[in-house]
PDB file of C-alpha atoms in Angstrom:
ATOM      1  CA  UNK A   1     116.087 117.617  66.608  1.00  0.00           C
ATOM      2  CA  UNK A   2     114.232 114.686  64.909  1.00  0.00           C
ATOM      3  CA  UNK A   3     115.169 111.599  66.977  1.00  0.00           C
ATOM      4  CA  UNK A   4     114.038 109.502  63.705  1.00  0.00           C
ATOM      5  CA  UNK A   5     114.367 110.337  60.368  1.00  0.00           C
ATOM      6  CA  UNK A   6     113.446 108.173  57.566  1.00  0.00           C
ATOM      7  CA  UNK A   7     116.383 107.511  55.452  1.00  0.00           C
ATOM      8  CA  UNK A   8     113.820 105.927  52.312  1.00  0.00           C
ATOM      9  CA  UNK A   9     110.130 105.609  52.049  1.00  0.00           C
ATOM     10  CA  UNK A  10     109.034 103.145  55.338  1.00  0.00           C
ATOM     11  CA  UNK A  11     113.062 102.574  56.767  1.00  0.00           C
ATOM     12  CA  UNK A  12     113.705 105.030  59.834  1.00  0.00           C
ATOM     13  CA  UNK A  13     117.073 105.626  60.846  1.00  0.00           C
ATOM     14  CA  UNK A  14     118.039 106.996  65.051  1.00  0.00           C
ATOM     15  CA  UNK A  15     119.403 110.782  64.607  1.00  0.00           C
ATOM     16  CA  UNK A  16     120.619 110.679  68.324  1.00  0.00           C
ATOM     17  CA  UNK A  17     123.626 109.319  70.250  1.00  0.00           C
ATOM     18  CA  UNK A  18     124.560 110.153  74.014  1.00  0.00           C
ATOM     19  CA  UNK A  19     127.144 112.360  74.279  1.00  0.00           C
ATOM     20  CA  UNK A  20     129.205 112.797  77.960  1.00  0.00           C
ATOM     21  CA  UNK A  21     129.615 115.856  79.201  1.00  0.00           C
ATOM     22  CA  UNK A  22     132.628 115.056  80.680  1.00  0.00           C
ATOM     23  CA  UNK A  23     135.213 113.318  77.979  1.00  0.00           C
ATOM     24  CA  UNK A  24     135.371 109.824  78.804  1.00  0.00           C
ATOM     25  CA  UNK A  25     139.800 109.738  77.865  1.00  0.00           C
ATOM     26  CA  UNK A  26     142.169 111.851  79.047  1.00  0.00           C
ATOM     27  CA  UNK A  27     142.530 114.562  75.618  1.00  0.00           C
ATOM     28  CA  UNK A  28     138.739 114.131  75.095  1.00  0.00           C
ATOM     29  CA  UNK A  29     137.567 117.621  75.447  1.00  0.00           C
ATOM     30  CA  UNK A  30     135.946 118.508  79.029  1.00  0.00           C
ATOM     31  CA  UNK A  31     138.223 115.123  80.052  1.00  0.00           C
ATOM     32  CA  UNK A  32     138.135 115.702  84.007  1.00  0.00           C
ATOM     33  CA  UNK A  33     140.709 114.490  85.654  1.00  0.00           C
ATOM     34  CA  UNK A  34     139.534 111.806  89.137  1.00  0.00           C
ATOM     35  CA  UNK A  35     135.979 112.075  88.114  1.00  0.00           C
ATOM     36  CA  UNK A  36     134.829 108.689  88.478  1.00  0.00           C
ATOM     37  CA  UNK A  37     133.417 106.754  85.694  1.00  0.00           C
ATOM     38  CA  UNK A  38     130.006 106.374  87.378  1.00  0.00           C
ATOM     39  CA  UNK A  39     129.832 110.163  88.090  1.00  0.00           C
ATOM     40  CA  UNK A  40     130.966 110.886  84.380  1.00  0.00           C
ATOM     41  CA  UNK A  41     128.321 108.099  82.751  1.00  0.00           C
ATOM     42  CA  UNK A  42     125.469 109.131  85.674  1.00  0.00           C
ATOM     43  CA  UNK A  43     122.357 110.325  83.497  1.00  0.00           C
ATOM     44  CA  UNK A  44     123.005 114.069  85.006  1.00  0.00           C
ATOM     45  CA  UNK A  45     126.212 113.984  83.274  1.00  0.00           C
ATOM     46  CA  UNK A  46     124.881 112.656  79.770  1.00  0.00           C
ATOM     47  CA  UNK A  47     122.620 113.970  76.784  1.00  0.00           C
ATOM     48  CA  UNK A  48     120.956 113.571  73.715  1.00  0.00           C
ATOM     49  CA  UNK A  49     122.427 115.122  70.766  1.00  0.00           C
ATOM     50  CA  UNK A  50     121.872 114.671  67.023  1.00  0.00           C
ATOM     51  CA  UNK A  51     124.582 113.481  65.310  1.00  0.00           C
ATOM     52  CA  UNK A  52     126.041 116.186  63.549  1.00  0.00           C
ATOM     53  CA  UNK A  53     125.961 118.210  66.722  1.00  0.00           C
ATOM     54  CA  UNK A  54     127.423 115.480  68.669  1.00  0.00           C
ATOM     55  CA  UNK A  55     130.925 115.352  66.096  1.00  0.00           C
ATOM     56  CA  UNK A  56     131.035 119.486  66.659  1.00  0.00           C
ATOM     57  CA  UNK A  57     130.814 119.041  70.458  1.00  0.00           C
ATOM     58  CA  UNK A  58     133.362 116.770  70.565  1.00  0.00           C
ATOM     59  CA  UNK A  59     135.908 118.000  68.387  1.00  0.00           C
ATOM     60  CA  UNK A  60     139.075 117.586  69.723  1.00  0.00           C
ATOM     61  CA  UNK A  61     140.196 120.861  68.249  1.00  0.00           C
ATOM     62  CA  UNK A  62     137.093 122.843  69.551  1.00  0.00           C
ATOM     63  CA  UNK A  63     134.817 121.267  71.007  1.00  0.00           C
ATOM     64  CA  UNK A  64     136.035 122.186  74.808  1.00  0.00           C
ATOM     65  CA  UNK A  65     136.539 126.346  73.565  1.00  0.00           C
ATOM     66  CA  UNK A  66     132.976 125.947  71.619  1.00  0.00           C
ATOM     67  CA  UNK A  67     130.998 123.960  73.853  1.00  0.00           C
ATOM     68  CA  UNK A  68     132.351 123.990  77.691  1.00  0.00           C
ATOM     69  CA  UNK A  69     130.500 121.792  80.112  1.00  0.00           C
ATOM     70  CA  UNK A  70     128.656 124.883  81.636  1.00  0.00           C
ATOM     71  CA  UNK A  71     127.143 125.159  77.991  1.00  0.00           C
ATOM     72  CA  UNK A  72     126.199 121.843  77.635  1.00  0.00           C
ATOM     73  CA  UNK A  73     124.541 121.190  81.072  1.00  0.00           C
ATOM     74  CA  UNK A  74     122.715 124.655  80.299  1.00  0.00           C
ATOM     75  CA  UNK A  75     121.128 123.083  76.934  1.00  0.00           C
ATOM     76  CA  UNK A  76     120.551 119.900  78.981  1.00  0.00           C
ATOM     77  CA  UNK A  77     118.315 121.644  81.692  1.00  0.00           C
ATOM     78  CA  UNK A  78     116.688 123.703  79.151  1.00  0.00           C
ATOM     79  CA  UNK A  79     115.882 120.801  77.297  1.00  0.00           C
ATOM     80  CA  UNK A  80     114.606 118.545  80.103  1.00  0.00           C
ATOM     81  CA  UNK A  81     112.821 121.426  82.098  1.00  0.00           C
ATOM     82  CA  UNK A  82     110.908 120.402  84.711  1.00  0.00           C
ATOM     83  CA  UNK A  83     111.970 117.150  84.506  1.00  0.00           C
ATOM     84  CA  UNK A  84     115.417 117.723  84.649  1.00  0.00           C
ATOM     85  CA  UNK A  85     115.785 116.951  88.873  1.00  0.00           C
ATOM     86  CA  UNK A  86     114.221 113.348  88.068  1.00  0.00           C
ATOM     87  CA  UNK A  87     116.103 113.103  85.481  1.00  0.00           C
ATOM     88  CA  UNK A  88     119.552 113.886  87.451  1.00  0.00           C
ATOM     89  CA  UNK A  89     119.044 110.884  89.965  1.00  0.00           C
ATOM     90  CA  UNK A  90     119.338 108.218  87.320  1.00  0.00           C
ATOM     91  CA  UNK A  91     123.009 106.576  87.410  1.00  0.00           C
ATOM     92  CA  UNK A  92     125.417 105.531  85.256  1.00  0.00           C
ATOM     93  CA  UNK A  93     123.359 104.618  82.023  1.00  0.00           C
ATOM     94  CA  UNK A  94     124.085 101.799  79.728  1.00  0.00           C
ATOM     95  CA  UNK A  95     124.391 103.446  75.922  1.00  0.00           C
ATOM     96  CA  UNK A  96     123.144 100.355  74.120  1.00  0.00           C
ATOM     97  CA  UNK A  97     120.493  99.655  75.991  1.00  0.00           C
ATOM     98  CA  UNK A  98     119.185 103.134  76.306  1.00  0.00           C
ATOM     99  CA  UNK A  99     119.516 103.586  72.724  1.00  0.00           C
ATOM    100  CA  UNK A 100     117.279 100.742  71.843  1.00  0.00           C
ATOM    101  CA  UNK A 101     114.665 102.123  74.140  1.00  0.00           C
ATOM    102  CA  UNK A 102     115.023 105.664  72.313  1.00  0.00           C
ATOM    103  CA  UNK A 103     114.254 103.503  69.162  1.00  0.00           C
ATOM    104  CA  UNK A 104     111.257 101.962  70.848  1.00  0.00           C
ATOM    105  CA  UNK A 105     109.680 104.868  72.254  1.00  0.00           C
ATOM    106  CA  UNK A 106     110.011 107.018  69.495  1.00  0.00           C
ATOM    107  CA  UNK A 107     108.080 105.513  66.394  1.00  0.00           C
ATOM    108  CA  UNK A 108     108.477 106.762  63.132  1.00  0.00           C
ATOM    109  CA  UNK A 109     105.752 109.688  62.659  1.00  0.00           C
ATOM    110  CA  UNK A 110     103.492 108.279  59.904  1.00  0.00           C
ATOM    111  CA  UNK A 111     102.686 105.606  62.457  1.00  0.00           C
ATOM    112  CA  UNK A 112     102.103 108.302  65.074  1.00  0.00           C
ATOM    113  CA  UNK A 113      99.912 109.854  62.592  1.00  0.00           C
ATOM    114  CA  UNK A 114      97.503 106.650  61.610  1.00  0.00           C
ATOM    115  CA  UNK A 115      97.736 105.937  65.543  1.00  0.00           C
ATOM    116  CA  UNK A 116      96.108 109.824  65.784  1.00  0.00           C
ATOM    117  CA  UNK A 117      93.596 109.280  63.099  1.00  0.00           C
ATOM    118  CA  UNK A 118      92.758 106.014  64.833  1.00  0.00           C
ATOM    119  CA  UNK A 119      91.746 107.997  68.163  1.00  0.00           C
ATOM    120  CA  UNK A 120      89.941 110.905  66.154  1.00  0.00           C
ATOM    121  CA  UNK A 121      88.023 108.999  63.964  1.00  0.00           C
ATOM    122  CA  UNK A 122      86.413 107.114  66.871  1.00  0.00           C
ATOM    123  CA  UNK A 123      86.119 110.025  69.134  1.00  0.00           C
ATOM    124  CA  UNK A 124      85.798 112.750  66.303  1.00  0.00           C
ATOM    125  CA  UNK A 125      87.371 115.168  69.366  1.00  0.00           C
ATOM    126  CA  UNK A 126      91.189 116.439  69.539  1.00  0.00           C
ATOM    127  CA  UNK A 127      92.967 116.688  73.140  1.00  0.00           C
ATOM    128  CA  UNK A 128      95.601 118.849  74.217  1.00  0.00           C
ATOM    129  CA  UNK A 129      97.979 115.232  74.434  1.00  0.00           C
ATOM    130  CA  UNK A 130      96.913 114.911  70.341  1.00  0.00           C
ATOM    131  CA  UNK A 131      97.859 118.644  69.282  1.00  0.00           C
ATOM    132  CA  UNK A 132     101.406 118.079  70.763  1.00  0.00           C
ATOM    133  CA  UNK A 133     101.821 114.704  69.217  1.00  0.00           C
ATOM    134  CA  UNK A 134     100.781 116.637  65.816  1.00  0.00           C
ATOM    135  CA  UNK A 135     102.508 119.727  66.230  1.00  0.00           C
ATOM    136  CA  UNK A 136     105.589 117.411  67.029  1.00  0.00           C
ATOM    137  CA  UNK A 137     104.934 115.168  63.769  1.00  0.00           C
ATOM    138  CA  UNK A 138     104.760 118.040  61.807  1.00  0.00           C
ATOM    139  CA  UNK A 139     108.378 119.286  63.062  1.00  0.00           C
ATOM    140  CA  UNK A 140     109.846 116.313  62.966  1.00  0.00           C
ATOM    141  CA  UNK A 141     108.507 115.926  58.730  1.00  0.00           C
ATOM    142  CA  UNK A 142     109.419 119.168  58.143  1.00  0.00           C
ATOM    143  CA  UNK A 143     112.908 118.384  59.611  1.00  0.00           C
ATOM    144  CA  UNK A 144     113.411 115.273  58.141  1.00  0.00           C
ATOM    145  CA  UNK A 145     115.723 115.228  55.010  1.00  0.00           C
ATOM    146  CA  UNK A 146     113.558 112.892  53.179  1.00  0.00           C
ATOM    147  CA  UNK A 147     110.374 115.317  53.049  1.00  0.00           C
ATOM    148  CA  UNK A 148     106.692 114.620  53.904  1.00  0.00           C
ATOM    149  CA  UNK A 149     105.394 112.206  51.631  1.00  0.00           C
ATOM    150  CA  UNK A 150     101.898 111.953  49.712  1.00  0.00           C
ATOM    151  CA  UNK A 151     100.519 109.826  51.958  1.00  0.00           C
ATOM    152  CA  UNK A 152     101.152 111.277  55.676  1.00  0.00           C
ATOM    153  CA  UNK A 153      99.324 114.460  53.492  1.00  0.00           C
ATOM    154  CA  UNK A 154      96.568 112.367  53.122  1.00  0.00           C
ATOM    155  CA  UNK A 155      96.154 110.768  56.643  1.00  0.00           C
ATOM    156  CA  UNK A 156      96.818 114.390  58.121  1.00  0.00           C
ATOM    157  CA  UNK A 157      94.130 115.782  55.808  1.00  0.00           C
ATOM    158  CA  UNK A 158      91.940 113.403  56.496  1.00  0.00           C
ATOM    159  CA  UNK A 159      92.159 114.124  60.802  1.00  0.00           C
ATOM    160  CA  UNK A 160      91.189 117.804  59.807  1.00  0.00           C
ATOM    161  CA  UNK A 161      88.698 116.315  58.043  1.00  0.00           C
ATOM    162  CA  UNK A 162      87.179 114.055  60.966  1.00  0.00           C
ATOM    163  CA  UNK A 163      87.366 117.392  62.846  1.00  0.00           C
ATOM    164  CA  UNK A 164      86.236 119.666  60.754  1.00  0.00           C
ATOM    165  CA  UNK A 165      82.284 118.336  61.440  1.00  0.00           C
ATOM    166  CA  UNK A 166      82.353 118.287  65.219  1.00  0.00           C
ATOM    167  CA  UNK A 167      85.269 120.407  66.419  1.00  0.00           C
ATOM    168  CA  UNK A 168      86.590 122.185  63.962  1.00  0.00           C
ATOM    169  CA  UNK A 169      86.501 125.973  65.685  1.00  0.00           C
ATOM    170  CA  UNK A 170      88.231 124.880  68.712  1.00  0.00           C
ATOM    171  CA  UNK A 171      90.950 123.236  66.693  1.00  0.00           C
ATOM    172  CA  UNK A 172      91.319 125.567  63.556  1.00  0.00           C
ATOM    173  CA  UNK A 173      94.620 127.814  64.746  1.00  0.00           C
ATOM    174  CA  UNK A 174      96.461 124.083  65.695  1.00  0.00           C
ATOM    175  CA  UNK A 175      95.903 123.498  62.414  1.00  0.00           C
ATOM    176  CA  UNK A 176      96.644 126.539  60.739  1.00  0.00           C
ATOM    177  CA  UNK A 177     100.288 126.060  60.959  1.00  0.00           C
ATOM    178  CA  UNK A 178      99.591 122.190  60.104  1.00  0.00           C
ATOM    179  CA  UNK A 179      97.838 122.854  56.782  1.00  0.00           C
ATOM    180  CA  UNK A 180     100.821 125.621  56.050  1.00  0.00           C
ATOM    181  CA  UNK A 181     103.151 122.829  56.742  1.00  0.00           C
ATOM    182  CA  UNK A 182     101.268 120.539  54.279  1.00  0.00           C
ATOM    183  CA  UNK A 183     101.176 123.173  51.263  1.00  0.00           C
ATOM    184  CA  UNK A 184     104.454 123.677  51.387  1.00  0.00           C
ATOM    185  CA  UNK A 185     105.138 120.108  51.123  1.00  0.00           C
ATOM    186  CA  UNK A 186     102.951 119.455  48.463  1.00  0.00           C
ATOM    187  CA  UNK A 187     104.746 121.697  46.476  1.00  0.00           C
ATOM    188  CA  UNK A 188     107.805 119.818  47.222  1.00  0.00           C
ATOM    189  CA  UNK A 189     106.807 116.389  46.217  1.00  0.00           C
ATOM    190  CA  UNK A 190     107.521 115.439  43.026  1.00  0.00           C
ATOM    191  CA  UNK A 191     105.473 115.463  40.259  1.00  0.00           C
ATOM    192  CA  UNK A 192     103.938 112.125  39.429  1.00  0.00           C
TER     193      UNK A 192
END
């Protein structure tokens, strides 16, 4: 799930709302009756979904048969793993502001990307933290409706090429996958 997407060249769009577990009105689906509003809008009891996901989960027609809350709160501990028992003692969360923070913390990937090139083009060395932020620019371009563009090509080629003098054979099968990822957009960009 990309948590940003960019709707148009430079303008980034959120791709996530919080969705309760619990319906928050009685004929919502997994409505509980007497579970208090704090319980129902406690972190534990809330998560992430994209937004087309979100509209299936909650349909009022099948989202409770589709998607029970054992379902859901399965997907949430996959998703949070280890950090899923922290994550269960924050209360009641306010949407807005957690949103916004979401927003914050999640910048759109071609300035993850320069930010990257930044850091290897001063230390000409790639650390574990780097290939996760890359493999997880490279998923969220490849999921993003828009495409990768010309120029996050260019800044990603040009981190392989920063590596390739110093550390290129430890890094080479990280970027296997990433210079796949980059054909295959190439050949989707338009001709100009």
């Amino acid at each position: 799930m990309s948590v940003m997407f960019e709707v148009r060249p430079g303008v980034y769009r959120k791709n996530v709302q919080i969705a309760h577990i619990y319906g928050v009105r009685p004929g919502a689906p997994r409505y509980m009756i007497g579970m208090p509003d704090s319980e129902r809008d406690a972190f534990k009891h809330l998560l992430l979904l994209c937004l087309p996901h979100h509209a299936e989960v909650d349909d009022r027609r099948t989202g409770e048969r589709l998607y029970p809350a054992e379902v859901l709160l399965e997907w949430k501990r996959k998703h949070e793993g280890d950090n899923n028992v922290a994550l269960n003692r924050i209360g009641p969360v306010d949407e807005d502001a957690f949103m916004e923070y979401v927003a914050e913390i999640f910048e759109p990937p071609l300035k993850r990307l320069e930010s990257i090139a930044d850091r290897l083009e001063k230390t000409g060395t790639i650390n574990a933290d780097a290939v996760v932020e890359l493999r997880g620019i490279v998923s969220a371009l490849t999921d993003n409706p828009v495409g990768i563009d010309a120029r996050s090509i260019r800044i990603l080629t040009d981190a392989v090429g920063v590596l390739g003098g110093r550390s290129f054979p430890r890094t080479v099968a990280h970027f296997s996958e990433a210079a796949n990822t980059m054909m295959k957009a190439v050949r989707r960009l338009p001709d100009r």
